[in-house]
Coordinates of C-alpha atoms and ligand atoms in Angstrom, one line a residue:
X1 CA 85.7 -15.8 -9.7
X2 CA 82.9 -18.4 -8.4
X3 CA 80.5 -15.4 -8.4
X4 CA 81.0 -13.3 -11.2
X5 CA 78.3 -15.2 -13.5
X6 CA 75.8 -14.0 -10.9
X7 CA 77.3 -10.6 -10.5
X8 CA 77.3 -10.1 -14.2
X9 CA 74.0 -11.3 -14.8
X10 CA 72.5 -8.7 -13.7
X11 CA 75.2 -5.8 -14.6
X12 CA 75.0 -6.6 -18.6
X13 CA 72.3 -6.0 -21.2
X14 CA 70.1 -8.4 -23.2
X15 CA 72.7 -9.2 -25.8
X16 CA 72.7 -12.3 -24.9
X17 CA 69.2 -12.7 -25.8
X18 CA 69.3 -10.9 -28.6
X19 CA 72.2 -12.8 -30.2
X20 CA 70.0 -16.2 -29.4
X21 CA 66.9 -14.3 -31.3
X22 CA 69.1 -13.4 -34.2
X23 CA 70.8 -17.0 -34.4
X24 CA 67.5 -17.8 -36.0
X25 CA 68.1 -15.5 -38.8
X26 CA 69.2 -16.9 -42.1
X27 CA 72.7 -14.7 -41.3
X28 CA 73.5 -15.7 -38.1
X29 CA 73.0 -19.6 -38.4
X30 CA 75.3 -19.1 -41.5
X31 CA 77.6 -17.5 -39.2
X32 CA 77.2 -19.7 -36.5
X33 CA 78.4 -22.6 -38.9
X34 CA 81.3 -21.0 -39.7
X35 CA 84.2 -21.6 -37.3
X36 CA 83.5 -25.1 -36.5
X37 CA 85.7 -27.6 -37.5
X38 CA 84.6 -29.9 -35.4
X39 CA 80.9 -30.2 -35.8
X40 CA 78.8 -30.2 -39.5
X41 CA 76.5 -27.3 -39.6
X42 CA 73.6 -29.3 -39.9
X43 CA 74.3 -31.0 -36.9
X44 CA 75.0 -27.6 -34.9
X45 CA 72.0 -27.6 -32.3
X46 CA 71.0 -24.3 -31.3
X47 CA 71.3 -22.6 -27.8
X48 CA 67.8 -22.8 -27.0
X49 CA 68.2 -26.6 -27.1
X50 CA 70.7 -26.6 -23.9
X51 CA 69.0 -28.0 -21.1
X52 CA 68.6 -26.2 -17.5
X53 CA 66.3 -25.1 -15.3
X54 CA 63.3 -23.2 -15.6
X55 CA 63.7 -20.6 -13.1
X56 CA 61.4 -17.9 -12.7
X57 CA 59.3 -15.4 -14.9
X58 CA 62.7 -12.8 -15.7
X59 CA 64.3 -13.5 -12.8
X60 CA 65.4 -17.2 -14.2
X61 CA 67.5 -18.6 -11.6
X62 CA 68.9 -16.1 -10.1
X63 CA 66.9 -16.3 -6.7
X64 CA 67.9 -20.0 -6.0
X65 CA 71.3 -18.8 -5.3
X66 CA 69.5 -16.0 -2.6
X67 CA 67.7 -19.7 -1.0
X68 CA 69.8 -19.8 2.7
X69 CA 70.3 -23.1 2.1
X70 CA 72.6 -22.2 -1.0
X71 CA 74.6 -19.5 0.5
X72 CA 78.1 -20.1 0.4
X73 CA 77.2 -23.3 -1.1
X74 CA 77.3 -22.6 -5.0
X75 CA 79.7 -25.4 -5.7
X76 CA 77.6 -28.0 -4.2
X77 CA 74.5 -26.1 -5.9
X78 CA 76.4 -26.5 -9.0
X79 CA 76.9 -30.4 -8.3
X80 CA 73.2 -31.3 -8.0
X81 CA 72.5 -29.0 -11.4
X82 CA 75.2 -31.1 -13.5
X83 CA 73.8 -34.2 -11.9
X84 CA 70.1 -33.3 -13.5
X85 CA 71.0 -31.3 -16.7
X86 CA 74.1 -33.1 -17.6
X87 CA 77.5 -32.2 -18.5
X88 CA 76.7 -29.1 -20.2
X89 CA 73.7 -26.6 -19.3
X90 CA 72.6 -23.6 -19.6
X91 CA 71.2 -20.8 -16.8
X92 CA 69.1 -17.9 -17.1
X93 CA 70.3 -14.9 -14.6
X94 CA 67.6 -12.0 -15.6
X95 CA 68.6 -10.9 -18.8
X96 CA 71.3 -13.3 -19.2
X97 CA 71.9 -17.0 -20.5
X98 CA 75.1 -18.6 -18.7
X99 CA 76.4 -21.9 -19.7
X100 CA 77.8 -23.9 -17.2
X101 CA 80.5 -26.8 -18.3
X102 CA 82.0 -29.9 -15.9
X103 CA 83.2 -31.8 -18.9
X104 CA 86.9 -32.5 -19.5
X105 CA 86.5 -32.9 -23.0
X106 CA 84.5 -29.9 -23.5
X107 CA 87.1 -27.8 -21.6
X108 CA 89.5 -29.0 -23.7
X109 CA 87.2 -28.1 -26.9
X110 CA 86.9 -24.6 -25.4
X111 CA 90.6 -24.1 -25.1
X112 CA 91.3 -25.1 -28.8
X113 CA 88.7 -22.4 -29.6
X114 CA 90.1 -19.8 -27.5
X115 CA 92.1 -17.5 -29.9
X116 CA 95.0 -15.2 -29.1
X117 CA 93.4 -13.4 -26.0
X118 CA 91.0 -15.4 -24.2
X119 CA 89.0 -13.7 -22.0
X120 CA 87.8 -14.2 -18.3
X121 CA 85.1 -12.0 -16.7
X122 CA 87.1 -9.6 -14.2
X123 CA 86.0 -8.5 -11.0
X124 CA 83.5 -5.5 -11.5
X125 CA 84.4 -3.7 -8.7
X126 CA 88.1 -3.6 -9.3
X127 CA 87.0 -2.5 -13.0
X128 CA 84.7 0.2 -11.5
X129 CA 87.7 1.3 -9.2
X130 CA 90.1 1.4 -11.6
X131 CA 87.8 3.4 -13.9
X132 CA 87.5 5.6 -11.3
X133 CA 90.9 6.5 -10.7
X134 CA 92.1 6.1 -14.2
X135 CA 94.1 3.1 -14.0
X136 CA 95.1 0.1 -16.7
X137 CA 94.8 -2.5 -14.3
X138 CA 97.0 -5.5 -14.6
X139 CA 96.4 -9.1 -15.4
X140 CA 93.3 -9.9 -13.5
X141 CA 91.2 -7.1 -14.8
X142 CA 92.6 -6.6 -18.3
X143 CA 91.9 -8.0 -21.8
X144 CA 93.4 -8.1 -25.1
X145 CA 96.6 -6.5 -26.4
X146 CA 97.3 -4.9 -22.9
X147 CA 96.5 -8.3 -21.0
X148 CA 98.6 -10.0 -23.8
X149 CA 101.7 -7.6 -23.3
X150 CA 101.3 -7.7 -19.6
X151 CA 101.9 -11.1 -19.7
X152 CA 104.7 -11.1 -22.0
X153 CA 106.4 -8.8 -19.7
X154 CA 105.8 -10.7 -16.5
X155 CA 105.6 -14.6 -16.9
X156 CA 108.8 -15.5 -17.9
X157 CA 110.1 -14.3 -14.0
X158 CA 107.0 -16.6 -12.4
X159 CA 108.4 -19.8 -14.3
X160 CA 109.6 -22.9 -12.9
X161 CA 113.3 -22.0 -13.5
X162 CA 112.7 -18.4 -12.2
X163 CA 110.8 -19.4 -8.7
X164 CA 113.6 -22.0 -7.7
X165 CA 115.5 -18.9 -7.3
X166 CA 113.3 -17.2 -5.0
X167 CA 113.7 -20.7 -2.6
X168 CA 116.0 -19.3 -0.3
X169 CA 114.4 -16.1 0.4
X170 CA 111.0 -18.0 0.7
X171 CA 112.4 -20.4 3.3
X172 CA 112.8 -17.3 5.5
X173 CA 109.8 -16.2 5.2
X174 CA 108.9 -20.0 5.9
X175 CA 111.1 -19.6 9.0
X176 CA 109.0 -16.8 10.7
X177 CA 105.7 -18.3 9.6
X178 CA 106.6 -21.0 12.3
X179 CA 108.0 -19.1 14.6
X180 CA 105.0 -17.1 15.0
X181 CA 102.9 -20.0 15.1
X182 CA 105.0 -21.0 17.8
X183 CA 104.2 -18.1 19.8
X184 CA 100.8 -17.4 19.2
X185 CA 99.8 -20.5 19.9
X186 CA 101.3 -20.6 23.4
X187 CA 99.1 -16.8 24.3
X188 CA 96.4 -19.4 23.9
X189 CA 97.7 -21.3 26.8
X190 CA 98.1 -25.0 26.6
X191 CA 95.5 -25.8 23.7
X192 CA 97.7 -25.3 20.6
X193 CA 95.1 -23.3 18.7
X194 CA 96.2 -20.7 16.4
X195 CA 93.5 -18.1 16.5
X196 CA 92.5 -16.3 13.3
X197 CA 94.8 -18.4 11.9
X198 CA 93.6 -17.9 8.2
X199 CA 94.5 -14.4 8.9
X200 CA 98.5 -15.3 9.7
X201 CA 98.9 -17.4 6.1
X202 CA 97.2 -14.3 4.9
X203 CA 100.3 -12.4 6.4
X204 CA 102.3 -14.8 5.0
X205 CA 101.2 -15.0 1.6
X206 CA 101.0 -11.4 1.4
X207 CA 105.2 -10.9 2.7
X208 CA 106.4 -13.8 0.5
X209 CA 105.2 -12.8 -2.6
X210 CA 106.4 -8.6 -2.1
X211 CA 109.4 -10.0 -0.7
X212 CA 109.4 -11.9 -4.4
X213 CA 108.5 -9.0 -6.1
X214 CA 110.2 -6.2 -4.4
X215 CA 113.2 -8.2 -3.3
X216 CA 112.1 -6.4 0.3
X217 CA 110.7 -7.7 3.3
X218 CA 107.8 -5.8 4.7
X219 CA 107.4 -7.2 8.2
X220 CA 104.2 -8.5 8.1
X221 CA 104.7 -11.7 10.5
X222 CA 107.1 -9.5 12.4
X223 CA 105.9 -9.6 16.6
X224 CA 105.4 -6.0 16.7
X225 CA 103.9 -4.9 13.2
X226 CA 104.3 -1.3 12.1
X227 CA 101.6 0.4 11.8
X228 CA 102.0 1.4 7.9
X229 CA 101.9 -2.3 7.8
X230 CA 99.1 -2.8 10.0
X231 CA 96.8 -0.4 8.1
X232 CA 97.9 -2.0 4.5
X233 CA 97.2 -5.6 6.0
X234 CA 93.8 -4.2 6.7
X235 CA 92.9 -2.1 3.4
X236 CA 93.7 -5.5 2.0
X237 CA 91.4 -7.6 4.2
X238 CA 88.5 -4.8 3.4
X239 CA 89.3 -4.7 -0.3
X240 CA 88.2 -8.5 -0.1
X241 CA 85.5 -7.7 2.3
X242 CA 83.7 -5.3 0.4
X243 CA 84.8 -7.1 -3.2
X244 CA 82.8 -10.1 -1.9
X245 CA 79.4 -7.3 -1.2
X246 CA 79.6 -6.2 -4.6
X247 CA 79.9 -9.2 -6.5
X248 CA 76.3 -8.5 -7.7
X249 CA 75.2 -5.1 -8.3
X250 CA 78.5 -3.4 -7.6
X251 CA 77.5 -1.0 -11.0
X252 CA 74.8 0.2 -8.9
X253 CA 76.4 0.5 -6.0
X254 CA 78.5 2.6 -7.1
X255 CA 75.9 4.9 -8.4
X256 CA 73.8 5.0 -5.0
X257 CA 77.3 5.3 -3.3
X258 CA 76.4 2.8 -0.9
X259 CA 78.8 2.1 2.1
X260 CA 80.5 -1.0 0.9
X261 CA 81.8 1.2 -2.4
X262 CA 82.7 3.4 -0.8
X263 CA 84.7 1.3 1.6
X264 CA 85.9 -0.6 -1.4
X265 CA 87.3 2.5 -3.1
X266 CA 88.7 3.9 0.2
X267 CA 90.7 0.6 0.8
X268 CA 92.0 0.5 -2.7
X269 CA 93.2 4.0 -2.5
X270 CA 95.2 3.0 0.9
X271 CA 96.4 -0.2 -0.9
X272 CA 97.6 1.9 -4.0
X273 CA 99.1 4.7 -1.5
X274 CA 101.6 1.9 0.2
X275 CA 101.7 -0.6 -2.4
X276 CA 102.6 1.6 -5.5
X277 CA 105.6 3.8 -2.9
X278 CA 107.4 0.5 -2.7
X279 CA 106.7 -0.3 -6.0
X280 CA 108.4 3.1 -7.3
X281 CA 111.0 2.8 -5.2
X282 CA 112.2 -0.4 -6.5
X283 CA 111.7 0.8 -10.4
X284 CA 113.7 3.8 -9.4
X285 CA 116.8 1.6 -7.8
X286 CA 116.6 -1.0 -10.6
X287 CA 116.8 1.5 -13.6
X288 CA 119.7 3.5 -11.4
X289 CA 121.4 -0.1 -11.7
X290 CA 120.6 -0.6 -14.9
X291 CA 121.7 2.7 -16.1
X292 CA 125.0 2.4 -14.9
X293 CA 125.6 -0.8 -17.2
X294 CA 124.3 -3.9 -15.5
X295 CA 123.7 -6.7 -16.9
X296 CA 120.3 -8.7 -17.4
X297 CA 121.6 -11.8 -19.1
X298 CA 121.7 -15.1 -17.6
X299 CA 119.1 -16.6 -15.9
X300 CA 119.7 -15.2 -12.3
X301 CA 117.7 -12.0 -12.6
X302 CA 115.7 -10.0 -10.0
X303 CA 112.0 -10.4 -10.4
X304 CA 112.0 -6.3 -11.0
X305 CA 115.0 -5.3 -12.7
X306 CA 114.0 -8.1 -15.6
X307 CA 110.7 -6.5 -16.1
X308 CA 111.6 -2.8 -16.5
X309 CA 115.0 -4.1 -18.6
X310 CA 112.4 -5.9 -21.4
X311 CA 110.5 -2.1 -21.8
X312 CA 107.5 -3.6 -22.8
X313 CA 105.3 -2.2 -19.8
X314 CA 105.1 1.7 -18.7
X315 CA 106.0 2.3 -14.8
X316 CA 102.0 2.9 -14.2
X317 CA 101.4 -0.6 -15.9
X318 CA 104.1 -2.2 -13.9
X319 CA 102.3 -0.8 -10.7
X320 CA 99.2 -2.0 -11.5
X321 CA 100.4 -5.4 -13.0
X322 CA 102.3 -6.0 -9.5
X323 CA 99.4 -4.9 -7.4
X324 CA 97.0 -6.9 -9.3
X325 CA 99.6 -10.1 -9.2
X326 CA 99.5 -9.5 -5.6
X327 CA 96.0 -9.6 -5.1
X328 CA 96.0 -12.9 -7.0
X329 CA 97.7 -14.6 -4.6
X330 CA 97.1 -13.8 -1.5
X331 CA 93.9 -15.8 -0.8
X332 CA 94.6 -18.8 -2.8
X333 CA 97.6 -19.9 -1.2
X334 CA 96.4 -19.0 1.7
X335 CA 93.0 -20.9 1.9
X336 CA 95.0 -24.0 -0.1
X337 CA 97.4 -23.9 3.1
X338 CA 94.9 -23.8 5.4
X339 CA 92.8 -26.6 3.9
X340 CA 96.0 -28.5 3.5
X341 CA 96.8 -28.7 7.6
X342 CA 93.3 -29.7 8.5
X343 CA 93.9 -32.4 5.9
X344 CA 96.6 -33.7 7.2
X345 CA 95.2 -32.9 11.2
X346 CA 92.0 -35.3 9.6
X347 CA 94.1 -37.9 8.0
X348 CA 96.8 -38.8 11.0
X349 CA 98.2 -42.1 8.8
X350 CA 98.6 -39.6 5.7
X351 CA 100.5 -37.5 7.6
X352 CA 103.0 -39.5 9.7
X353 CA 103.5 -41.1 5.7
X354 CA 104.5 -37.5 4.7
X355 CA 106.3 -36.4 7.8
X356 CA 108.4 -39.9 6.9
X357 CA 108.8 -38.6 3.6
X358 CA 110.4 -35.1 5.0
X359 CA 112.1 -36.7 7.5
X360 CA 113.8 -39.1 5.0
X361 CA 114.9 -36.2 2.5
X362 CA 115.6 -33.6 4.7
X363 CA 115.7 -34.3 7.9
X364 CA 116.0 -30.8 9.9
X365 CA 117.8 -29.3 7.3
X366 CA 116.0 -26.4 4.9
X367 CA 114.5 -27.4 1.7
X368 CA 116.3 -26.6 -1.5
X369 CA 114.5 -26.4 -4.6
X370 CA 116.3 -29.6 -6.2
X371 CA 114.8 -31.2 -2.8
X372 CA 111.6 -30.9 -4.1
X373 CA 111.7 -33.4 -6.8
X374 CA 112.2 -36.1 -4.1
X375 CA 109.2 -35.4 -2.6
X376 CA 106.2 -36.9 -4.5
X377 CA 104.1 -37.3 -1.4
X378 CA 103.9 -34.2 -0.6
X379 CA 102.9 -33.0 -4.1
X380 CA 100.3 -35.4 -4.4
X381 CA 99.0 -33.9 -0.8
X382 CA 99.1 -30.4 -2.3
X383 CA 97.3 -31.9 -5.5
X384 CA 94.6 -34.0 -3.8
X385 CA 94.4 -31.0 -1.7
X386 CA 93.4 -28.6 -4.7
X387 CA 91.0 -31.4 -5.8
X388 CA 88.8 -31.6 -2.4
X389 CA 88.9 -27.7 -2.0
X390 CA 89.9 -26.1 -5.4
X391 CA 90.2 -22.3 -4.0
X392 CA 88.7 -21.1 -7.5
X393 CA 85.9 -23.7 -7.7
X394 CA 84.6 -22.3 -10.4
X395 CA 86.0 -20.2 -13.2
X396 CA 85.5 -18.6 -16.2
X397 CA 85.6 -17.4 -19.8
X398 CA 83.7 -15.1 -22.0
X399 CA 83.2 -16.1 -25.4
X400 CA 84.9 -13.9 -27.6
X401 CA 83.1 -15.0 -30.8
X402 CA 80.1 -17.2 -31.7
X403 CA 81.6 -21.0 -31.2
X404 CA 79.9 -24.2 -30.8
X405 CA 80.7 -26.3 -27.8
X406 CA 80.2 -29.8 -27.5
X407 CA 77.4 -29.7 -30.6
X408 CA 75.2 -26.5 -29.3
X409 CA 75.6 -22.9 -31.1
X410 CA 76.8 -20.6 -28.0
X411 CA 76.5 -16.7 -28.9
X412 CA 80.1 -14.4 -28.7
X413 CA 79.8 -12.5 -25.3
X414 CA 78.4 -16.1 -22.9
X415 CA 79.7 -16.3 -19.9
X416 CA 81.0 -20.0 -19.8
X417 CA 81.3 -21.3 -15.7
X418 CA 84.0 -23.7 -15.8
X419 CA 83.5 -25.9 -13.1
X420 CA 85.8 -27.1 -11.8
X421 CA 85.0 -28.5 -8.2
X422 CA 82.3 -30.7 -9.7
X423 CA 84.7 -32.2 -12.3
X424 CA 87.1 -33.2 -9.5
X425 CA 84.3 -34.3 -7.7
X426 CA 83.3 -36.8 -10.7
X427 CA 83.6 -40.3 -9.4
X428 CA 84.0 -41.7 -12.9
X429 CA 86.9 -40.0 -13.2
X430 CA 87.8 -40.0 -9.8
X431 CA 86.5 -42.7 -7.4
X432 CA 85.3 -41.9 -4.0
X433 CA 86.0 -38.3 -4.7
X434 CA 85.1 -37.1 -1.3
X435 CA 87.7 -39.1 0.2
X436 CA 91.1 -37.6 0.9
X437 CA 93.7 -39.7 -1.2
X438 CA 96.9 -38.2 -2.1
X439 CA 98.3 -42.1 -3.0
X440 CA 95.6 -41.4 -6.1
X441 CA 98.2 -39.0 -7.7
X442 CA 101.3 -41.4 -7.2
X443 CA 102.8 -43.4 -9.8
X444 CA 102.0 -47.0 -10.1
X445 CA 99.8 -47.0 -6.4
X446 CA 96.8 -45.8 -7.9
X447 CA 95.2 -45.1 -11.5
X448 CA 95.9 -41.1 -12.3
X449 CA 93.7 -38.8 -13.4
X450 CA 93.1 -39.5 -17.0
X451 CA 92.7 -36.6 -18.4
X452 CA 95.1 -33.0 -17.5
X453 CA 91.7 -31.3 -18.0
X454 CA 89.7 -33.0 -15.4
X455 CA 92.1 -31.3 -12.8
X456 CA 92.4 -27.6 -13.5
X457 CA 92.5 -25.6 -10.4
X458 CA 94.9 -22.9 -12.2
X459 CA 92.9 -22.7 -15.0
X460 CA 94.2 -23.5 -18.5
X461 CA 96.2 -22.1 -21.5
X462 CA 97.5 -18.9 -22.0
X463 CA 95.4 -17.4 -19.7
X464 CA 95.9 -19.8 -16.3
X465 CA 97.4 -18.6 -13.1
X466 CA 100.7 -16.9 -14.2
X467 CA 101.4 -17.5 -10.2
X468 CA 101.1 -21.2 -10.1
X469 CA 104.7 -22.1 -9.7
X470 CA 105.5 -19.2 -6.7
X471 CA 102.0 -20.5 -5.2
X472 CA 103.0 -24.5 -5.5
X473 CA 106.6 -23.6 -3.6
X474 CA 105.4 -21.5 -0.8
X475 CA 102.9 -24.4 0.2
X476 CA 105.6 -27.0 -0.4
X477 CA 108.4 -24.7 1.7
X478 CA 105.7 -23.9 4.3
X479 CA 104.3 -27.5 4.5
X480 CA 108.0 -29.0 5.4
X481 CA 108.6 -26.2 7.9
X482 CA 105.7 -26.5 9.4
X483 CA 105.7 -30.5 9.6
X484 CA 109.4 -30.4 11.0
X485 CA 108.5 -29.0 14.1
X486 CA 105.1 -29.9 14.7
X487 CA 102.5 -32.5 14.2
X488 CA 99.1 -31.1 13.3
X489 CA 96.1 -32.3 15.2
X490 CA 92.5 -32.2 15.5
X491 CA 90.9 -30.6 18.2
X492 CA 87.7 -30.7 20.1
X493 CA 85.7 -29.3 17.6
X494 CA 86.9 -30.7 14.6
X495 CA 84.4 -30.0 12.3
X496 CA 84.3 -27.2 9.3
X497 CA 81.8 -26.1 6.4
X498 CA 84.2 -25.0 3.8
X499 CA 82.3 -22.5 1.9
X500 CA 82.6 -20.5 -1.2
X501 CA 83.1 -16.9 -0.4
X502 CA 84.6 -15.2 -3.5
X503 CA 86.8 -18.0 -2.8
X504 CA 86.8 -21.0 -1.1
X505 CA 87.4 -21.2 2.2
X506 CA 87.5 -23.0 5.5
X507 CA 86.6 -20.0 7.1
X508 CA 88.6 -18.2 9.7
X509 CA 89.4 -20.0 12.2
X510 CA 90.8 -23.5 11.8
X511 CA 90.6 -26.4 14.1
X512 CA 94.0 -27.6 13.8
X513 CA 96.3 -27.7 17.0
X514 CA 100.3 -27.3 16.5
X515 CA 101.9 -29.7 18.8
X516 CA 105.5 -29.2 19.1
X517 CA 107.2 -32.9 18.0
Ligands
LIG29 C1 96.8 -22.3 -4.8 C2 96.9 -21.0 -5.2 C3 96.3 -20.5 -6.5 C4 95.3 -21.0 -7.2 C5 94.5 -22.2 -7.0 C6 95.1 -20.0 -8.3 C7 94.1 -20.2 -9.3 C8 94.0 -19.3 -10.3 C9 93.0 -19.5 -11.4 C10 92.0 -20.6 -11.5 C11 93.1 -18.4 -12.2 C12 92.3 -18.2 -13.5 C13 93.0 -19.0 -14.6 C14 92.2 -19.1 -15.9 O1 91.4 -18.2 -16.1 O2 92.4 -20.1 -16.6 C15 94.2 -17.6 -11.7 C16 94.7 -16.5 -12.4 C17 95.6 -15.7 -11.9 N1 96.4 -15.9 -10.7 FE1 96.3 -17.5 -9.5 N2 96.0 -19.0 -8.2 C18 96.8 -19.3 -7.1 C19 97.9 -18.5 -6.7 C20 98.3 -17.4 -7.3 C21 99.5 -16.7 -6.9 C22 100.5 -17.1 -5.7 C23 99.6 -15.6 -7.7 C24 100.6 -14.5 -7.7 C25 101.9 -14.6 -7.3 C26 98.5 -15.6 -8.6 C27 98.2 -14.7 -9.6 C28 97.3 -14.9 -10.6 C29 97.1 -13.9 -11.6 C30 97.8 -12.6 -11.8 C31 96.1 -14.4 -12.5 C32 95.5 -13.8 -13.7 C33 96.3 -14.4 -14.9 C34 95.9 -13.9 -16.3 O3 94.7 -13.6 -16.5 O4 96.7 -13.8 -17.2 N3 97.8 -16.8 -8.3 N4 94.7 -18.2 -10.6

């Protein structure tokens, strides 16, 4: 989501433009007035007032984000441009005027004015592709009544009641993660490196959250992988791949039919062709089940057979919802985990504190979900962890009517960038915010955060990450495993430049060594 202001910059009209032209109109400053509660219409300043910077003739700027010093960099980018313009700004990408907010209060202004579906800009490409092949699209993509019954349909299974079942079946997972650690890091010999080791939490998100889904188990961190599985775990990899080339543009590369499009479409279709088979087949043996008389009450329910029992979402919609649910969370947990063991490889007194912790709880034994709640440390690693390297760094709403925010008139249809890294890099509300803390998130050790909005890295209100509690276990569950049978440590070449591509990410390969302990 960090790049969709600049992809839709280009990809959208003048409206924008237009709608800041018109505000001058009699009419429209009338309107304007309207739906604020919260600030007198006299005092309502207007759009053109924001501050930001000057940018270039059309262009605005758009071509500082080109600058090689930038790439990859946007959140940083984004740090310097609060620290000149303030806590609220606005951005001219060609036609378009974005507004970019690191403001607690003002996020919490903007969710009070978000109405009954807010509205996040999706991914253009998977828009374009699902255009293309005549698909809803799911909850990433979708907006409205269908987003709103979508998520009706879907959340109450991804609650906090709902995941602790899915504990057990997760540990397993857990349980091959390590093992293949195990071995892949002794094909490397004696120095205890992982290689591609992003790549093998990919596998692992990817397996726990079908295996969630599907109640199946697809093999992907199995030694010998099939080759169906193989391919899928690839179409996936070049889905992202090509997702991340047409973050700007991808509108006209999908009219010049450039290689990247067609890639992307070619990857999807694979993706859809193994992905939507399992998918059927599970509708098909829940509905036999449910057919013959069984029951959905209690709280105990397959992920599946609850959804098609409530009949509030087609079998095409439940396809795409899943796939799209999918592709929400197999990158974030991923790069969270990843950025989590080179924390801890960094910090060697932080982790011998949390190994202690594990150790004291668990011992050797398996976590259960009740276990959890003993373990403060480690949620405050995970949490301190999504405030150094928030995976979605920055995020995103479209305004879905004209609003003022924090005393300036912003037009329906503006892209608002949320940004999140720089609030939780704000040293007034958290001091020395480039340090790794977790004891900063512990009761009575350290003040806490003040506000719940100056820590958002799943978003907020109705519309935040539906996947937040499956995502939260699998890097607790993974983090114990993991930490029971090996202590992680830096090796030679320590040193990483976390970037933002699509997401944020340490990049591929990960300087951690796993030595057995
Ligand atoms: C550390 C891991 C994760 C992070 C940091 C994360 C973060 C986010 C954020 C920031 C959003 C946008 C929320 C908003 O607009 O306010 C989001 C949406 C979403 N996430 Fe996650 N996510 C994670 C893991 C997951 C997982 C594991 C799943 C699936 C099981 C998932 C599925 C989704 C979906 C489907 C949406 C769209 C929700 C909607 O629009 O209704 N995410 N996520």
């Amino acid at each position: 989501m960090s790049d969709i202001a600049l992809r839709r910059a280009l990809g959208q009209g003048a409206r924008v433009l237009r709608q800041t032209r018109a505000m001058f109109t009699t009419s429209a400053t009338e309107e304007a007035t309207a739906p604020t509660a919260s600030t007198p219409a006299t005092d309502i300043k207007p759009f053109t007032d924001l501050p930001g910077p000057k940018g270039w003739p059309i262009l605005g700027s758009f071509p500082d984000y080109f600058k090689k010093e930038n790439q990859g960099q946007m959140h940083e980018l984004m740090r310097r441009r609060h620290r000149q313009f303030g806590k609220i700004f606005r951005e001219q990408f060609g036609p378009r005027h974005n507004v970019a907010v690191a403001d607690p209060a003002l996020l919490e202004e903007i969710l009070r004015k978000e109405g009954k579906y807010p509205s996040r800009p999706p991914y253009e490409s998977w828009v374009l592709y699902n255009t293309l092949r005549n698909r809803q699209g799911g909850l990433m993509t979708s907006d409205k009544e269908y987003w709103r019954r979508s998520r009706s349909a879907l959340a109450t299974k991804l609650r906090p009641k709902a995941v602790s079942d899915y504990v057990e079946g997760m540990n397993q997972v857990c349980v091959d993660l390590v093992d293949r650690i195990g071995y892949l890091k002794d094909e490397k010999g004696g120095t205890h490196l992982v290689p591609r080791l992003l790549n093998e939490l990919n596998k692992f998100t990817m397996e726990t959250i079908l295996y969630i889904m599907l109640n199946k188990r697809i093999g992907c961190l199995d030694r010998e992988v099939s080759e169906k599985v193989n391919n899928f775990i690839q179409s996936i990899a070049t889905m992202f791949l090509t997702g991340h080339q047409l973050m700007v543009y991808a509108n006209l590369h999908k009219l010049l039919r450039t290689r990247p499009w067609k890639e992307h479409v070619q990857s999807w279709d694979k993706i859809y062709d193994f992905a939507a088979d399992l998918i059927n087949q599970r509708i098909d043996e829940v509905s036999k089940e449910l057919e013959s008389g069984e029951t959905v009450e209690g709280e105990h329910v397959d992920f599946m057979k609850y959804v098609v029992s409530t009949h509030q979402l087609s079998r095409n919609e439940i396809v795409d919802n899943i796939i799209e649910i999918f592709m929400g969370g197999i990158d974030t947990t991923a790069n969270s985990l990843a950025f989590l063991f080179y924390l801890l490889a960094k910090n060697e007194h932080i982790q011998t504190k949390l190994i202690a912790e594990i150790d004291n709880v668990l011992g050797k034994r398996q976590p259960g979900s009740s276990d959890l709640q003993n373990m403060s440390y480690l949620k405050a690693c995970v949490k301190e962890t999504l405030r150094l390297f928030p995976p979605i760094p920055m995020n995103a709403r479209t305004t879905t009517e004209d609003m003022t925010i924090g005393g300036y008139f912003i037009p329906k249809d503006t892209i608002l960038m949320l940004n999140v890294y720089v609030m939780s890099h704000d040293e007034n509300i958290f001091p020395d915010p480039d340090e790794f803390r977790p004891d900063r998130w512990m009761r009575g050790e350290e003040e806490v955060a003040p506000s719940p909005f100056s820590f958002v890295p799943f978003g907020f209100g109705t519309r935040s990450c539906v996947g937040r509690r499956i995502a939260e276990s699998q890097i607790y569950l993974a983090t114990i495993q993991i930490l029971q049978r090996y202590w992680l440590k830096k090796s030679d070449k320590f040193d990483i430049k976390p970037s933002v591509r699509t997401q944020f990410t340490p990049g591929p390969e990960l300087p951690v060594m796993f030595v057995e302990r």
